[in-house]
Short mmCIF file of N, CA and C in Angstrom, two decimals:
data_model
loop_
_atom_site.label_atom_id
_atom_site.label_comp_id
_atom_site.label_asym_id
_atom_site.label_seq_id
_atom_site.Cartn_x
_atom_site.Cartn_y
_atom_site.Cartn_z
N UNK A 238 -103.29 101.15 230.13
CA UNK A 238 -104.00 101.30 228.87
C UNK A 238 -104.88 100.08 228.57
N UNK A 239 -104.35 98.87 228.98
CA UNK A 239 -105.36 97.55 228.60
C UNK A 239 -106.03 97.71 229.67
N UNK A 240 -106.35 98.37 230.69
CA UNK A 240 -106.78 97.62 231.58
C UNK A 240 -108.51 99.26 231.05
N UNK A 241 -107.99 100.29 230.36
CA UNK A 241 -109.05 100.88 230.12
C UNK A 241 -109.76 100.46 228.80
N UNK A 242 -108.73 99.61 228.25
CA UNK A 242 -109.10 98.96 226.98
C UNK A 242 -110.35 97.85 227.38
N UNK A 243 -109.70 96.94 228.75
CA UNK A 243 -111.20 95.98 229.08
C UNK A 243 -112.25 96.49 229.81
N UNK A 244 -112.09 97.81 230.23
CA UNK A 244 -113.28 98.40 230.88
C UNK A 244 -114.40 98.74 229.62
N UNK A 245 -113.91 99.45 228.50
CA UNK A 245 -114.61 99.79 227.47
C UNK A 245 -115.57 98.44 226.39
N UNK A 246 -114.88 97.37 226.65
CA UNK A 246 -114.88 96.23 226.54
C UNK A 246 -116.26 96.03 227.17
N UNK A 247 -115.90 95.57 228.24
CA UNK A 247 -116.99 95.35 229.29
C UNK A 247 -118.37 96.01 229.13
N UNK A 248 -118.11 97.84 229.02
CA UNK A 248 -119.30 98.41 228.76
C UNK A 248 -119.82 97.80 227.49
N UNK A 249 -119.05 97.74 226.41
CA UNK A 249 -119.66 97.71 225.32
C UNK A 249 -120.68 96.09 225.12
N UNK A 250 -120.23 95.12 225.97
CA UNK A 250 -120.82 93.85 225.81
C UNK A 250 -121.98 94.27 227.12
N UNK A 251 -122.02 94.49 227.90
CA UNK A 251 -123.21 95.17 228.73
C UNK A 251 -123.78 95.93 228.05
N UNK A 252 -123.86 96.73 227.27
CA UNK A 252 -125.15 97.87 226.87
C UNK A 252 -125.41 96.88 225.29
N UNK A 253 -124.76 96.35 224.28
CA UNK A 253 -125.29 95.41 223.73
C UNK A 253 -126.23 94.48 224.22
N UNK A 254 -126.40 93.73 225.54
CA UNK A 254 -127.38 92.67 225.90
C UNK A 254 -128.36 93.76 226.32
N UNK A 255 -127.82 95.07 226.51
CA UNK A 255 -129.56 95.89 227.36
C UNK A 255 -130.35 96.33 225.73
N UNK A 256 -129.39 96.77 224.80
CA UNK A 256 -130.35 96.97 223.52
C UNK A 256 -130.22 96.06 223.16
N UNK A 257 -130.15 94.70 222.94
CA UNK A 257 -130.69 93.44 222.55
C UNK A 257 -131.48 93.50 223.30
N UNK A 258 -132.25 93.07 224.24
CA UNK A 258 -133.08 92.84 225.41
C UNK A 258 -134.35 94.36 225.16
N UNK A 259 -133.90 95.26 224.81
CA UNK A 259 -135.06 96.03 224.57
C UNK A 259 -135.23 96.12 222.97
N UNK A 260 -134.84 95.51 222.10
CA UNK A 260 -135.37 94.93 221.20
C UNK A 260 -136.30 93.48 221.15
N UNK A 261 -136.33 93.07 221.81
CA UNK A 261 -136.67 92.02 221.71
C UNK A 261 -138.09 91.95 223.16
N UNK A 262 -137.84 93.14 223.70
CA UNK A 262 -139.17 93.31 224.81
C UNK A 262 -140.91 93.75 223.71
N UNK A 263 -140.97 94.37 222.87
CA UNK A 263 -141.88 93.93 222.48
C UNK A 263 -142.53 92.55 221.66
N UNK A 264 -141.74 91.76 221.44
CA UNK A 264 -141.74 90.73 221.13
C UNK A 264 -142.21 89.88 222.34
N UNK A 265 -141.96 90.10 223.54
CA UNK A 265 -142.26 88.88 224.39
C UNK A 265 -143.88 90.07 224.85
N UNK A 266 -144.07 91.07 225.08
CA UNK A 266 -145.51 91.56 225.10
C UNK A 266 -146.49 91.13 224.07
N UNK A 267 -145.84 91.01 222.94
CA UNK A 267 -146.75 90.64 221.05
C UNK A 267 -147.11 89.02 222.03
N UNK A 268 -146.49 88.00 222.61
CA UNK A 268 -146.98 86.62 222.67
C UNK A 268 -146.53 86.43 223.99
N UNK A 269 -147.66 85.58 224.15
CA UNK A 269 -147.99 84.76 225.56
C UNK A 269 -146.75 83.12 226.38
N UNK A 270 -145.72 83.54 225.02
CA UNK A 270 -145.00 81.86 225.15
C UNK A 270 -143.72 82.49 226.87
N UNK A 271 -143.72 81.51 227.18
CA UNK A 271 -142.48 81.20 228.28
C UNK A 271 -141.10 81.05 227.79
N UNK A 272 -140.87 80.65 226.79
CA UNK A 272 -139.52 80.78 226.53
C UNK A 272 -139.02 82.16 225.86
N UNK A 273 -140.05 82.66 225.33
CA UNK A 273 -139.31 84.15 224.74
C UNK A 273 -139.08 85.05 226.15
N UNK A 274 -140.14 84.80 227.03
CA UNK A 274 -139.78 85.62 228.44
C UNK A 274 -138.45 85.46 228.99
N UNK A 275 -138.30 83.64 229.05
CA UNK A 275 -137.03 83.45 229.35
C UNK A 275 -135.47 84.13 228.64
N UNK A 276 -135.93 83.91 227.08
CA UNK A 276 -134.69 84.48 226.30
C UNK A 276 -135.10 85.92 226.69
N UNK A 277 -135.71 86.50 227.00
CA UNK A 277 -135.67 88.24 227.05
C UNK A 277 -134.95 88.50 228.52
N UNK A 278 -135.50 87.34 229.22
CA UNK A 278 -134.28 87.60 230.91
C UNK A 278 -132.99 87.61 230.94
N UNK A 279 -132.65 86.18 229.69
CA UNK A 279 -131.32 85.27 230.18
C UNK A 279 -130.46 86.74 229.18
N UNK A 280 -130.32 87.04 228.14
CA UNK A 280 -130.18 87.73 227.41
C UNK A 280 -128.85 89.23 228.15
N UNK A 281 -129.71 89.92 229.14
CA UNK A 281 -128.46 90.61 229.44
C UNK A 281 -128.07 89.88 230.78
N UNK A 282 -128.55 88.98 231.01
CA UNK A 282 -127.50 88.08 232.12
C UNK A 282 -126.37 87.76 231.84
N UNK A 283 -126.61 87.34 230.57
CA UNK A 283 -125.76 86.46 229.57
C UNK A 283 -124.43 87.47 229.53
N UNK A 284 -124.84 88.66 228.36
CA UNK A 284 -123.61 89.56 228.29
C UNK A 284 -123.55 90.45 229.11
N UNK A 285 -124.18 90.52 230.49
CA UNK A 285 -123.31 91.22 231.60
C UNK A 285 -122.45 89.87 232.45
N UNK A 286 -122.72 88.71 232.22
CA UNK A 286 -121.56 87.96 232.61
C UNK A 286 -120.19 87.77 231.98
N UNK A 287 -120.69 87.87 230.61
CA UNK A 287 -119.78 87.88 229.28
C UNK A 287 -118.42 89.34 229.74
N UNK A 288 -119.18 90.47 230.14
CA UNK A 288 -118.85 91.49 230.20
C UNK A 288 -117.84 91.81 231.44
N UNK A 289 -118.48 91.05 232.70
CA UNK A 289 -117.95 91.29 233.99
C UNK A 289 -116.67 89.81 234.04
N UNK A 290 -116.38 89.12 233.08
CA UNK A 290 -116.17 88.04 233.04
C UNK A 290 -114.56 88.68 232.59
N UNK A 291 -114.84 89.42 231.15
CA UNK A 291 -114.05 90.37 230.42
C UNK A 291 -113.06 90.63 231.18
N UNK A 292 -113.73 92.14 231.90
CA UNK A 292 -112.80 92.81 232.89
C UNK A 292 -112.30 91.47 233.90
N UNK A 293 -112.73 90.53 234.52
CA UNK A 293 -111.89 89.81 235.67
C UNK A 293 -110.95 89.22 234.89
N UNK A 294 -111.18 89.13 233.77
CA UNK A 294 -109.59 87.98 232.59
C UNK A 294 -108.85 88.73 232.92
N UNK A 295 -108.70 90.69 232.78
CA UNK A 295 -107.22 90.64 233.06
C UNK A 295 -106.95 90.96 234.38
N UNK A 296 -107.54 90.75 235.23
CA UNK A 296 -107.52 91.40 236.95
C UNK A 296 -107.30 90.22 237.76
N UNK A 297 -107.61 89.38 237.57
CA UNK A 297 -108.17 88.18 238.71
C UNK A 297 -107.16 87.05 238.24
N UNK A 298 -107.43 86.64 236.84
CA UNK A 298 -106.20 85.36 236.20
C UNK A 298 -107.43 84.53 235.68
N UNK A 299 -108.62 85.30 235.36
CA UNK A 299 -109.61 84.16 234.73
C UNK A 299 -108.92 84.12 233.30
N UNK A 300 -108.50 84.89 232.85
CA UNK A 300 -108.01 85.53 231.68
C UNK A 300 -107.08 84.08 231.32
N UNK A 301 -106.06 83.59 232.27
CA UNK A 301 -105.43 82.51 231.75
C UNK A 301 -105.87 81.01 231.63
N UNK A 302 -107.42 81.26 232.39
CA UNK A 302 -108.33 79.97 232.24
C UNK A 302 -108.81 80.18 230.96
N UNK A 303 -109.36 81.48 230.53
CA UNK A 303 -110.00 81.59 228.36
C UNK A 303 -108.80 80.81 227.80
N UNK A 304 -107.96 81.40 227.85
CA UNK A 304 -106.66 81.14 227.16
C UNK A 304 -106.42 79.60 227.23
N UNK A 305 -106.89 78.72 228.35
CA UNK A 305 -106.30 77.36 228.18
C UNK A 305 -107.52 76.97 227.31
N UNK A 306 -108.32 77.43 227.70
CA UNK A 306 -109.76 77.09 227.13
C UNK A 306 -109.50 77.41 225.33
N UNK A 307 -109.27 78.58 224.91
CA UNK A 307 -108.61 78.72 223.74
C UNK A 307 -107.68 77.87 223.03
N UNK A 308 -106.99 77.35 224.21
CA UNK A 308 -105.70 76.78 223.63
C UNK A 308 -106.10 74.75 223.37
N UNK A 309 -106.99 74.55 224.53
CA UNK A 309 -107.85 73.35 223.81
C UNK A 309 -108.45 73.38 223.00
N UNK A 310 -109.44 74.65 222.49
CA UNK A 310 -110.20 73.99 221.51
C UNK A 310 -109.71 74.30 220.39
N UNK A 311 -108.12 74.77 220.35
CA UNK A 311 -107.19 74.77 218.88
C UNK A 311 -107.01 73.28 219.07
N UNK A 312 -106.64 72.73 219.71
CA UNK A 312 -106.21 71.25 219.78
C UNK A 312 -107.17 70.42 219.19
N UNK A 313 -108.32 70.75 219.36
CA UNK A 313 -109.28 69.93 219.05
C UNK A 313 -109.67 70.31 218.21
N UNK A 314 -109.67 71.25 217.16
CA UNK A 314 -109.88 71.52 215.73
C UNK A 314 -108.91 71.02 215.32
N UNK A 315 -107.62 71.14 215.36
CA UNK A 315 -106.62 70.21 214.95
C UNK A 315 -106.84 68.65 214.68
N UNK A 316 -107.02 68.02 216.04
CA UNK A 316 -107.21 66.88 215.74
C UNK A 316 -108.07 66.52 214.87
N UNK A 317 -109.25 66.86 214.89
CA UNK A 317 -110.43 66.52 214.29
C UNK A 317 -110.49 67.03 213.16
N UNK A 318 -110.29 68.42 212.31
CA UNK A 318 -110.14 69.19 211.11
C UNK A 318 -108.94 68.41 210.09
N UNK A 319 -107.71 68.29 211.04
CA UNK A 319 -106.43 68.21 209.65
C UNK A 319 -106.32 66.58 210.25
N UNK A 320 -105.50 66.07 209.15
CA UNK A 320 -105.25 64.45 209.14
C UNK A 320 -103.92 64.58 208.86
N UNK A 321 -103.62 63.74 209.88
CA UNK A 321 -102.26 63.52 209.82
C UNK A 321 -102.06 63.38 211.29
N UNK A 322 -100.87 62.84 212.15
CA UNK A 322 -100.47 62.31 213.38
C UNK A 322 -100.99 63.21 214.45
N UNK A 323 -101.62 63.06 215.20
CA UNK A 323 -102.19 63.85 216.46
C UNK A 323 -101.37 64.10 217.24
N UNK A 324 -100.12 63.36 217.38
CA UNK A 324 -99.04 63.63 218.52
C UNK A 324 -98.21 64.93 217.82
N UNK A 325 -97.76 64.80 216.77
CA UNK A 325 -97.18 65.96 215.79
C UNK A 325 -97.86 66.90 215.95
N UNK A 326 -99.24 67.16 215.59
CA UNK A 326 -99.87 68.21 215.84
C UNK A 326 -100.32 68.59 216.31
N UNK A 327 -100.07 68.04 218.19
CA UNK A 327 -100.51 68.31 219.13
C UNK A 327 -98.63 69.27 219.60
N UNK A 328 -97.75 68.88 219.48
CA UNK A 328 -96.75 69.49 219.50
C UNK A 328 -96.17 70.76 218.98
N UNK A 329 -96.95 70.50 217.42
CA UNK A 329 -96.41 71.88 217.15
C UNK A 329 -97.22 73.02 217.89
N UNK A 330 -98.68 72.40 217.88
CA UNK A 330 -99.51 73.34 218.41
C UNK A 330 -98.74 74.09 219.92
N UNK A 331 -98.11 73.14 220.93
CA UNK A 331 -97.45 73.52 222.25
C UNK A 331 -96.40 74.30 221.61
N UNK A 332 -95.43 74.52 220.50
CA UNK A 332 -94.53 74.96 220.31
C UNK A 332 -95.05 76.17 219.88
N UNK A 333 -95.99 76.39 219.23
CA UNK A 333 -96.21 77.72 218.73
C UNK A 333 -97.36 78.70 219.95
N UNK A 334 -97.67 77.47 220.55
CA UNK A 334 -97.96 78.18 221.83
C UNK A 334 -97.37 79.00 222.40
N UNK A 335 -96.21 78.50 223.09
CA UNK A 335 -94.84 79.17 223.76
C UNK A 335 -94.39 80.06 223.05
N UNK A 336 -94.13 79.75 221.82
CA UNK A 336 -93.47 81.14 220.98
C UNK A 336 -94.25 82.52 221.12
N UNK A 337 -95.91 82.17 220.99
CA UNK A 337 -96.89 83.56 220.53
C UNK A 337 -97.03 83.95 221.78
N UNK A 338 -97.29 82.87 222.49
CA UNK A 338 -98.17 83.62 224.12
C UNK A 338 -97.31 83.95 225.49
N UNK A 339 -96.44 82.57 225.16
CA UNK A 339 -95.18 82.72 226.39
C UNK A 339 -94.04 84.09 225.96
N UNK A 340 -93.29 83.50 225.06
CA UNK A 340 -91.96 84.29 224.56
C UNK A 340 -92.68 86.02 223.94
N UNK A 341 -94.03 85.37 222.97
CA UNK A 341 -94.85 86.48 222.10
C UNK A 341 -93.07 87.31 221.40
N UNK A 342 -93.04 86.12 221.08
CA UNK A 342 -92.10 86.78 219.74
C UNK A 342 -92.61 86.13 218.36
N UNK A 343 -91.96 87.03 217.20
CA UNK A 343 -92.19 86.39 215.48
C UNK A 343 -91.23 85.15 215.19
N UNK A 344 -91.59 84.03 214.48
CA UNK A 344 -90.93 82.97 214.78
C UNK A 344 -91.00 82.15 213.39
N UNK A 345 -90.17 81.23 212.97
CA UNK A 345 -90.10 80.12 211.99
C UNK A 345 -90.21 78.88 212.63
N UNK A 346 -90.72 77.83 212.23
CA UNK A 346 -89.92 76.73 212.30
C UNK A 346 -90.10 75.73 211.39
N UNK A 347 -88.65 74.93 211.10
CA UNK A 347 -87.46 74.70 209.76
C UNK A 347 -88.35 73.32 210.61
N UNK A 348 -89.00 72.32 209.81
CA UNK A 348 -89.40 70.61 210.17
C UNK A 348 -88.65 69.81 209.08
N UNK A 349 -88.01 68.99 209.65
CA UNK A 349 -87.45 67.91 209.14
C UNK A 349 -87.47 66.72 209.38
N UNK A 350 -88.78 66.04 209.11
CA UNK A 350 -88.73 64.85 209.36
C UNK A 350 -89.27 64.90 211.17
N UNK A 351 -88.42 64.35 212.12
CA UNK A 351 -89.15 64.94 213.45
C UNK A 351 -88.27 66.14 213.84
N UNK A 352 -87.36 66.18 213.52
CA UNK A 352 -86.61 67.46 214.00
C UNK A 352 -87.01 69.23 213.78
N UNK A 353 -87.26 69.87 214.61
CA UNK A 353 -87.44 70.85 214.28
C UNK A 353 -86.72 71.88 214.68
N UNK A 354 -85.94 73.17 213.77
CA UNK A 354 -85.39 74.50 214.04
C UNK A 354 -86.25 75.83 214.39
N UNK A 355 -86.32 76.24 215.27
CA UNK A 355 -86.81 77.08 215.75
C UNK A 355 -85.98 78.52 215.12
N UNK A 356 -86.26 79.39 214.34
CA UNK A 356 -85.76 80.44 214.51
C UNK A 356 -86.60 82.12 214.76
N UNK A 357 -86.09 82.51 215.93
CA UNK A 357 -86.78 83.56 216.41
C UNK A 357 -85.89 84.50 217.30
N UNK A 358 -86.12 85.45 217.25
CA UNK A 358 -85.40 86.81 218.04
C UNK A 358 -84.97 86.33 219.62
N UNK A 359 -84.20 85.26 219.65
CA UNK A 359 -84.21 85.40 221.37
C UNK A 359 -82.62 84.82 221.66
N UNK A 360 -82.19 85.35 222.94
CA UNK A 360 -80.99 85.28 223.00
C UNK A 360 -80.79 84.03 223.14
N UNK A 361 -79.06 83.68 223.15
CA UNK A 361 -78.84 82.20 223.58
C UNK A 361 -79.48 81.47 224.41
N UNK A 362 -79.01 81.97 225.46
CA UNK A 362 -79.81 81.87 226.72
C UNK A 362 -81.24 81.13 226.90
N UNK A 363 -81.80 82.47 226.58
CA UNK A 363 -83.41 81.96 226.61
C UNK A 363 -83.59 81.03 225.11
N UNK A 364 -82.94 81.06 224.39
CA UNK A 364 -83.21 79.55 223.45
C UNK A 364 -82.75 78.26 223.89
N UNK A 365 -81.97 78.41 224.51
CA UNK A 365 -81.42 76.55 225.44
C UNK A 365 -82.43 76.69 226.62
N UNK A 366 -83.20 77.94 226.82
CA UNK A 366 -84.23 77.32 227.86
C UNK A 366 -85.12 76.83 227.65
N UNK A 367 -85.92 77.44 226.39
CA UNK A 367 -86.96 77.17 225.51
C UNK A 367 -86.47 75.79 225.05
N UNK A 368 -85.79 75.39 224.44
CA UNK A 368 -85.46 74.11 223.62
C UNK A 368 -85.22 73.10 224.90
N UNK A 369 -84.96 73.30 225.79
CA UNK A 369 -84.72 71.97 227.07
C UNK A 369 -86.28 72.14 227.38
N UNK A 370 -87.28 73.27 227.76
CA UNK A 370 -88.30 72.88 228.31
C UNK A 370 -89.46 72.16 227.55
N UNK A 371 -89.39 72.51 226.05
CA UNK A 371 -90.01 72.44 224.78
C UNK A 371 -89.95 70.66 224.96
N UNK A 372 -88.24 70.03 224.75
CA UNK A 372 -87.68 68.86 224.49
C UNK A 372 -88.28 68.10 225.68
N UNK A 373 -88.83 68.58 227.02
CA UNK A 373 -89.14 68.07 227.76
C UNK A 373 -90.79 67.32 227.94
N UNK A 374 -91.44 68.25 227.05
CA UNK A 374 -92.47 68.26 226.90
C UNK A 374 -93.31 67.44 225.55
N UNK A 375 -92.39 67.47 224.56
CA UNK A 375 -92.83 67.35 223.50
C UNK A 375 -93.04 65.31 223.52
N UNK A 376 -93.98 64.91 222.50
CA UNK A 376 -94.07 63.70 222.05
C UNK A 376 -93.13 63.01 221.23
N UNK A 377 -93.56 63.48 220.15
CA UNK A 377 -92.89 62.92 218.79
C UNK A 377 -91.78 64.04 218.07
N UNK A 378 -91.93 65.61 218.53
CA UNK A 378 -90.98 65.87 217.71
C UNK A 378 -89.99 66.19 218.73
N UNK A 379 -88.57 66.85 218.02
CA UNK A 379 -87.22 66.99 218.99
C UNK A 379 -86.99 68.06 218.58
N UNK A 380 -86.57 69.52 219.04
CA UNK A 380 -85.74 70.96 219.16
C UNK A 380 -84.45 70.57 218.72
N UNK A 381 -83.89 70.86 217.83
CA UNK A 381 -82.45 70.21 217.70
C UNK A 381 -81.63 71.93 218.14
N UNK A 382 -82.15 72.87 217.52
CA UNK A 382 -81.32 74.50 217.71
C UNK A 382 -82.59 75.39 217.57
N UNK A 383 -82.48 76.45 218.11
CA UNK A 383 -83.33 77.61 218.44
C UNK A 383 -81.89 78.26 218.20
N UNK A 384 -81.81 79.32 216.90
CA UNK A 384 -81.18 80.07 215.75
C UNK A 384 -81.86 81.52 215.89
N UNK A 385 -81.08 82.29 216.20
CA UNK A 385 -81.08 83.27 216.21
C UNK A 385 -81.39 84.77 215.06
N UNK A 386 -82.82 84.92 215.04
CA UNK A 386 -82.27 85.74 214.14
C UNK A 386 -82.97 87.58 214.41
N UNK A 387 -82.52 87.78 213.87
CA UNK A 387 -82.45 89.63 213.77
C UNK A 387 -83.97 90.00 213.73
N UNK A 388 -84.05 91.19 215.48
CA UNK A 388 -85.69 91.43 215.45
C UNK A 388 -86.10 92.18 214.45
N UNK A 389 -87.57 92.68 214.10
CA UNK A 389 -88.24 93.35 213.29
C UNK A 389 -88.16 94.59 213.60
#
């Protein structure tokens, strides 16, 4: 089903750059300039790369290069947007990483000072895995319990 979900995807960012691009073809006939020619070329290059780019995210594993790419430039709105310790909020950011994208479960977490409680739908188990790999990783804050609680 996703994988007809990014095909439709794909079309739809491909036939957008061809009617962009034939909107914008009498415009480069109306004037003599070189760069509107250029923007009327680059135009469905652009979103048939955008498009063919699409479909290879979930086929190929480009898909987990957006995603890091995504996942830096949360970091870097972070840093730069909110004030307050960059190591902290470079952490929680990794923690809520793992929760949404890794685990992709619904989640709390209880901050105290540096300590933080994790509570989310996951068994023992996979919470002492999460909390040792988390604890391994992290800067400034510490996993003290990953708490169990009742799915949605």
């Amino acid at each position: 089903m996703t994988r007809l979900f990014n095909l439709i995807i794909e079309f739809i960012i491909i036939i957008t750059g061809i009617i962009t691009t034939l909107i914008l073809y009498p415009l480069f006939l109306s004037t003599s300039n070189g760069a509107i020619f250029i923007v009327v070329i680059l135009i469905p290059l652009l979103f048939g790369i955008a498009g063919i780019g699409w479909i290879l995210g979930g086929w190929v594993g480009v898909g987990a290069a957006i995603e890091e790419l995504g996942l830096r430039f949360r970091i870097w709105l972070l840093m730069h947007l909110l004030y307050g310790d960059r190591e902290f909020l470079i952490d929680l950011l990794l923690i809520q990483y793992m929760l949404m994208n890794v685990y992709r479960v619904p989640h709390e977490l209880a901050i105290n000072g540096r300590e933080v409680t994790i509570k989310a739908p996951l068994s023992k188990d996979a919470g002492i895995r999460l909390m040792n790999y988390l604890n391994q990783r992290l800067n400034k804050l510490i996993i003290i319990d990953v708490e169990s609680m009742e799915k949605p």
